[in-house]
Tab-separated table of C-alpha atoms in Angstrom:
chain	number	residue	atom	x	y	z
C	1270	MET	CA	0.000	0.000	0.000
C	1271	LYS	CA	1.091	3.585	-0.533
C	1272	ILE	CA	-0.026	7.174	-0.099
C	1273	ASP	CA	-1.186	9.017	-3.196
C	1274	THR	CA	-1.958	12.479	-1.792
C	1275	ALA	CA	0.138	14.886	0.269
C	1276	LEU	CA	-1.235	17.961	2.027
C	1277	ILE	CA	0.722	21.162	2.637
C	1278	LEU	CA	-0.568	23.600	5.250
C	1279	GLY	CA	-0.027	27.037	3.744
C	1280	ALA	CA	-2.762	29.208	5.224
C	1281	GLY	CA	-1.089	30.703	8.299
C	1282	PHE	CA	-0.426	34.395	8.939
C	1283	GLY	CA	3.251	33.938	9.863
C	1284	LYS	CA	2.990	36.657	12.511
C	1285	ARG	CA	6.251	35.659	14.211
C	1286	LEU	CA	8.066	36.654	11.020
C	1287	ASN	CA	6.612	40.147	10.733
C	1288	PRO	CA	7.379	42.479	9.049
C	1289	ILE	CA	8.569	40.287	6.136
C	1290	THR	CA	5.315	38.300	6.146
C	1291	LEU	CA	3.159	41.411	5.941
C	1292	HIS	CA	3.481	41.242	2.170
C	1293	THR	CA	4.794	37.710	1.540
C	1294	PRO	CA	3.140	34.539	2.873
C	1295	LYS	CA	5.534	32.420	4.923
C	1296	PRO	CA	5.579	29.448	2.479
C	1297	LEU	CA	7.028	31.796	-0.170
C	1298	LEU	CA	9.963	33.006	1.926
C	1299	LYS	CA	13.278	31.864	0.455
C	1300	ILE	CA	16.092	29.791	1.942
C	1301	LYS	CA	19.017	28.936	-0.361
C	1302	ASN	CA	17.256	30.470	-3.380
C	1303	LEU	CA	14.223	28.228	-2.970
C	1304	THR	CA	10.951	29.029	-1.261
C	1305	LEU	CA	9.931	26.977	1.751
C	1306	LEU	CA	7.091	25.684	-0.426
C	1307	ASP	CA	9.568	24.547	-3.099
C	1308	HIS	CA	11.646	22.654	-0.534
C	1309	CYS	CA	8.497	20.839	0.549
C	1310	ILE	CA	7.217	20.092	-2.973
C	1311	ASN	CA	10.635	18.802	-4.089
C	1312	LEU	CA	10.644	16.266	-1.252
C	1313	ILE	CA	7.090	15.153	-2.037
C	1314	GLU	CA	8.058	14.593	-5.665
C	1315	ILE	CA	10.964	12.373	-4.586
C	1316	LEU	CA	8.528	10.359	-2.450
C	1317	LYS	CA	6.596	9.641	-5.684
C	1318	ILE	CA	3.317	11.025	-4.368
C	1319	LYS	CA	0.782	11.565	-7.144
C	1320	LYS	CA	-0.994	14.704	-5.959
C	1321	ILE	CA	-0.581	17.677	-3.610
C	1322	LEU	CA	-3.357	19.720	-2.009
C	1323	ILE	CA	-2.315	23.047	-0.450
C	1324	ASN	CA	-4.629	25.058	1.747
C	1325	SER	CA	-4.512	28.849	1.574
C	1326	PHE	CA	-6.019	31.854	3.304
C	1327	TYR	CA	-3.560	34.651	4.108
C	1328	LEU	CA	-2.252	36.348	0.926
C	1329	LYS	CA	-3.776	33.418	-0.940
C	1330	GLU	CA	-3.510	35.117	-4.339
C	1331	GLN	CA	0.288	34.870	-4.090
C	1332	ILE	CA	0.135	31.146	-3.312
C	1333	ASN	CA	-2.191	30.588	-6.266
C	1334	GLU	CA	0.011	32.590	-8.642
C	1335	PHE	CA	3.170	30.880	-7.473
C	1336	VAL	CA	1.788	27.384	-8.092
C	1337	LYS	CA	0.263	28.411	-11.421
C	1338	ASN	CA	3.521	29.913	-12.706
C	1339	HIS	CA	5.790	27.028	-11.690
C	1340	LYS	CA	5.946	23.794	-13.638
C	1341	TYR	CA	6.101	20.821	-11.324
C	1342	ASP	CA	6.108	17.145	-12.233
C	1343	ILE	CA	3.184	16.528	-9.903
C	1344	GLU	CA	-0.478	17.553	-9.824
C	1345	ILE	CA	-0.989	20.432	-7.381
C	1346	LYS	CA	-4.257	22.031	-6.349
C	1347	VAL	CA	-4.670	25.021	-4.026
C	1348	ILE	CA	-7.789	24.978	-1.856
C	1349	ASP	CA	-9.046	28.072	-0.056
C	1350	ASP	CA	-9.905	27.806	3.660
C	1351	GLY	CA	-12.973	29.956	2.988
C	1352	ASN	CA	-14.150	33.121	4.696
C	1353	SER	CA	-12.110	32.573	7.853
C	1354	ILE	CA	-8.891	30.766	8.696
C	1355	LEU	CA	-9.449	27.185	9.884
C	1356	ASP	CA	-6.273	26.499	11.910
C	1357	THR	CA	-4.417	23.211	11.405
C	1358	GLY	CA	-7.220	20.807	12.279
C	1359	GLY	CA	-9.953	22.531	10.322
C	1360	GLY	CA	-7.578	23.158	7.435
C	1361	ILE	CA	-6.618	19.486	7.198
C	1362	LEU	CA	-10.254	18.381	7.404
C	1363	ASN	CA	-11.237	20.819	4.653
C	1364	LEU	CA	-8.504	19.388	2.429
C	1365	ILE	CA	-9.233	15.703	3.012
C	1366	ASN	CA	-12.926	16.317	2.359
C	1367	LYS	CA	-11.874	17.333	-1.166
C	1368	SER	CA	-10.277	13.917	-1.760
C	1369	ASP	CA	-11.471	10.316	-2.085
C	1370	ASP	CA	-8.284	9.005	-0.450
C	1371	GLU	CA	-8.160	7.534	3.042
C	1372	ASN	CA	-4.556	8.231	4.069
C	1373	PHE	CA	-2.635	11.479	3.745
C	1374	LEU	CA	0.977	12.581	4.166
C	1375	ILE	CA	0.858	16.071	5.688
C	1376	PHE	CA	3.575	18.739	5.826
C	1377	ASN	CA	4.009	22.082	7.537
C	1378	PRO	CA	6.272	24.216	5.288
C	1379	ASP	CA	7.759	25.930	8.367
C	1380	THR	CA	10.404	23.204	8.337
C	1381	ILE	CA	13.159	23.336	5.733
C	1382	TRP	CA	12.524	19.988	4.096
C	1383	ASN	CA	15.277	18.346	2.071
C	1384	ASN	CA	15.786	15.157	0.114
C	1385	ASP	CA	17.512	13.430	3.039
C	1386	TYR	CA	14.097	13.069	4.676
C	1387	ALA	CA	12.875	10.750	1.901
C	1388	ASN	CA	14.408	7.614	3.413
C	1389	GLU	CA	13.012	8.290	6.895
C	1390	ILE	CA	9.559	9.165	5.615
C	1391	ASN	CA	9.437	6.036	3.454
C	1392	HIS	CA	10.265	3.964	6.534
C	1393	MET	CA	7.537	5.797	8.440
C	1394	ILE	CA	5.034	5.061	5.647
C	1395	ASN	CA	5.992	1.365	5.713
C	1396	LEU	CA	5.498	1.213	9.489
C	1397	TYR	CA	2.140	2.964	9.140
C	1398	PHE	CA	0.785	0.388	6.725
C	1399	ASN	CA	2.521	-2.687	8.172
C	1400	GLN	CA	1.027	-2.007	11.611
C	1401	ASN	CA	-2.324	-0.844	10.209
C	1402	LEU	CA	-2.031	2.527	11.971
C	1403	LYS	CA	-4.359	5.515	11.747
C	1404	ASN	CA	-1.744	8.158	12.553
C	1405	ILE	CA	1.988	8.652	12.940
C	1406	LEU	CA	4.045	11.803	13.584
C	1407	LEU	CA	7.674	12.372	12.599
C	1408	LEU	CA	9.508	13.523	15.741
C	1409	VAL	CA	13.073	14.621	16.444
C	1410	LYS	CA	15.046	14.915	19.686
C	1411	LYS	CA	15.435	18.495	20.898
C	1412	ASP	CA	19.228	18.404	20.726
C	1413	LEU	CA	19.017	18.034	16.921
C	1414	SER	CA	17.108	21.310	16.566
C	1415	PHE	CA	18.951	24.299	15.088
C	1416	ASP	CA	16.658	26.560	17.111
C	1417	LYS	CA	17.651	25.756	20.684
C	1418	SER	CA	14.756	27.774	22.096
C	1419	LEU	CA	12.174	25.282	20.850
C	1420	LEU	CA	10.489	23.388	23.649
C	1421	GLY	CA	9.717	19.703	23.342
C	1422	ASP	CA	6.221	18.533	22.449
C	1423	PHE	CA	6.206	14.838	23.314
C	1424	ASP	CA	8.057	11.817	24.563
C	1425	LEU	CA	8.374	8.650	22.492
C	1426	GLU	CA	8.605	5.039	23.656
C	1427	ASN	CA	8.405	2.117	21.230
C	1428	ASN	CA	6.735	4.362	18.637
C	1429	LEU	CA	4.014	5.350	21.122
C	1430	ILE	CA	3.765	9.062	21.929
C	1431	ASN	CA	3.183	10.381	25.451
C	1432	LYS	CA	3.760	13.698	27.220
C	1433	ASN	CA	5.967	12.512	30.072
C	1434	ASP	CA	9.343	14.192	29.479
C	1435	LYS	CA	8.784	16.095	26.200
C	1436	ARG	CA	12.213	15.248	24.812
C	1437	TYR	CA	10.963	15.320	21.216
C	1438	ILE	CA	9.801	18.052	18.833
C	1439	PHE	CA	7.154	17.504	16.158
C	1440	THR	CA	8.929	18.097	12.837
C	1441	GLY	CA	5.832	19.124	10.890
C	1442	CYS	CA	5.348	15.837	8.998
C	1443	GLN	CA	2.631	13.317	9.814
C	1444	ILE	CA	0.426	10.655	8.272
C	1445	LEU	CA	-3.272	10.639	9.141
C	1446	ASN	CA	-6.221	8.482	8.195
C	1447	LYS	CA	-9.387	10.466	7.590
C	1448	SER	CA	-11.265	8.292	10.113
C	1449	ILE	CA	-9.646	10.145	13.037
C	1450	PHE	CA	-11.736	13.186	12.049
C	1451	GLU	CA	-14.972	11.269	12.528
C	1452	ASN	CA	-17.668	13.523	14.056
C	1453	LYS	CA	-15.533	16.628	13.396
C	1454	THR	CA	-16.889	19.495	11.307
C	1455	ILE	CA	-14.944	22.042	9.262
C	1456	THR	CA	-14.430	24.788	11.840
C	1457	ASN	CA	-11.429	26.561	13.344
C	1458	PHE	CA	-9.661	23.978	15.525
C	1459	SER	CA	-6.093	22.802	16.049
C	1460	ILE	CA	-4.846	19.345	15.134
C	1461	THR	CA	-3.425	19.234	18.675
C	1462	GLN	CA	-6.993	18.583	19.899
C	1463	ILE	CA	-7.018	15.364	17.885
C	1464	TRP	CA	-3.542	14.448	19.135
C	1465	SER	CA	-4.518	15.016	22.786
C	1466	ASP	CA	-7.515	12.696	22.451
C	1467	LEU	CA	-5.328	10.042	20.810
C	1468	ILE	CA	-2.711	10.323	23.583
C	1469	LYS	CA	-5.411	9.716	26.208
C	1470	GLN	CA	-6.412	6.587	24.305
C	1471	LYS	CA	-2.708	5.596	23.921
C	1472	HIS	CA	-3.171	5.668	20.158
C	1473	LEU	CA	-0.889	8.521	19.025
C	1474	MET	CA	2.094	7.025	17.218
C	1475	GLY	CA	5.510	8.460	16.399
C	1476	PHE	CA	8.600	7.813	14.290
C	1477	GLU	CA	12.000	9.239	15.195
C	1478	SER	CA	13.984	11.336	12.733
C	1479	LYS	CA	17.758	11.346	13.131
C	1480	LEU	CA	18.321	14.419	10.946
C	1481	LYS	CA	19.275	17.927	12.001
C	1482	PHE	CA	16.038	19.904	12.352
C	1483	TYR	CA	15.753	23.361	10.775
C	1484	HIS	CA	12.530	25.190	11.573
C	1485	VAL	CA	11.650	28.772	10.603
C	1486	THR	CA	10.379	29.710	14.049
C	1487	ASN	CA	10.656	33.487	13.968
C	1488	LEU	CA	12.399	36.392	12.242
C	1489	ASP	CA	15.665	35.974	14.162
C	1490	ILE	CA	15.930	32.264	13.297
C	1491	PHE	CA	14.977	32.961	9.676
C	1492	LYS	CA	17.856	35.442	9.344
C	1493	LYS	CA	20.301	32.940	10.870
C	1494	LEU	CA	19.105	30.190	8.526
C	1495	LYS	CA	19.621	32.435	5.510
C	1496	ASP	CA	23.258	32.940	6.580
C	1497	LEU	CA	24.059	29.206	6.825
């Protein structure tokens, strides 16, 4: 089994990067002459995914124009959040409701994705299907984060996520089955609500990345990343 559709969450305001995000949406900021969105799309292409759905809201015209004017070797569709921003949970639900697929590989473009992630993500996909999972998050130990101010999100034991010591950071990549959104409606809510419920049920799964983690947290970190 494999995943055919990837989702990219591109609707956020990017307030922590003001003033540069006042006129440019965060996914279109550039690191090493490529936008954050390009870094993400390039990785998805290497993973041989068939289709990408990107949600948009803030400065959405720029996202639409960017995708329209760039020739990728993959089908990409931009989907508007609507009249109000939907946050991560509502945004994901709005996207998956536009697809007939059951399983989705989901990316936050805040992370600087590179081709080295392909091997890890393929292993994560294999684990997901081999163990008949409904979710799995790609996590990294805090000491591998370029931004040392980032706090941990979770702990990880035998691929099961808990919140005991919070030694791990969520990288911004996950696989979800649409069934975990059962009884949810398309409103403004965070995906962390879903995660918290799954942790209580001891059903939130994780996979450990061993790669250095570069995350565009704020304006100061963005400037440091551009100088690398």
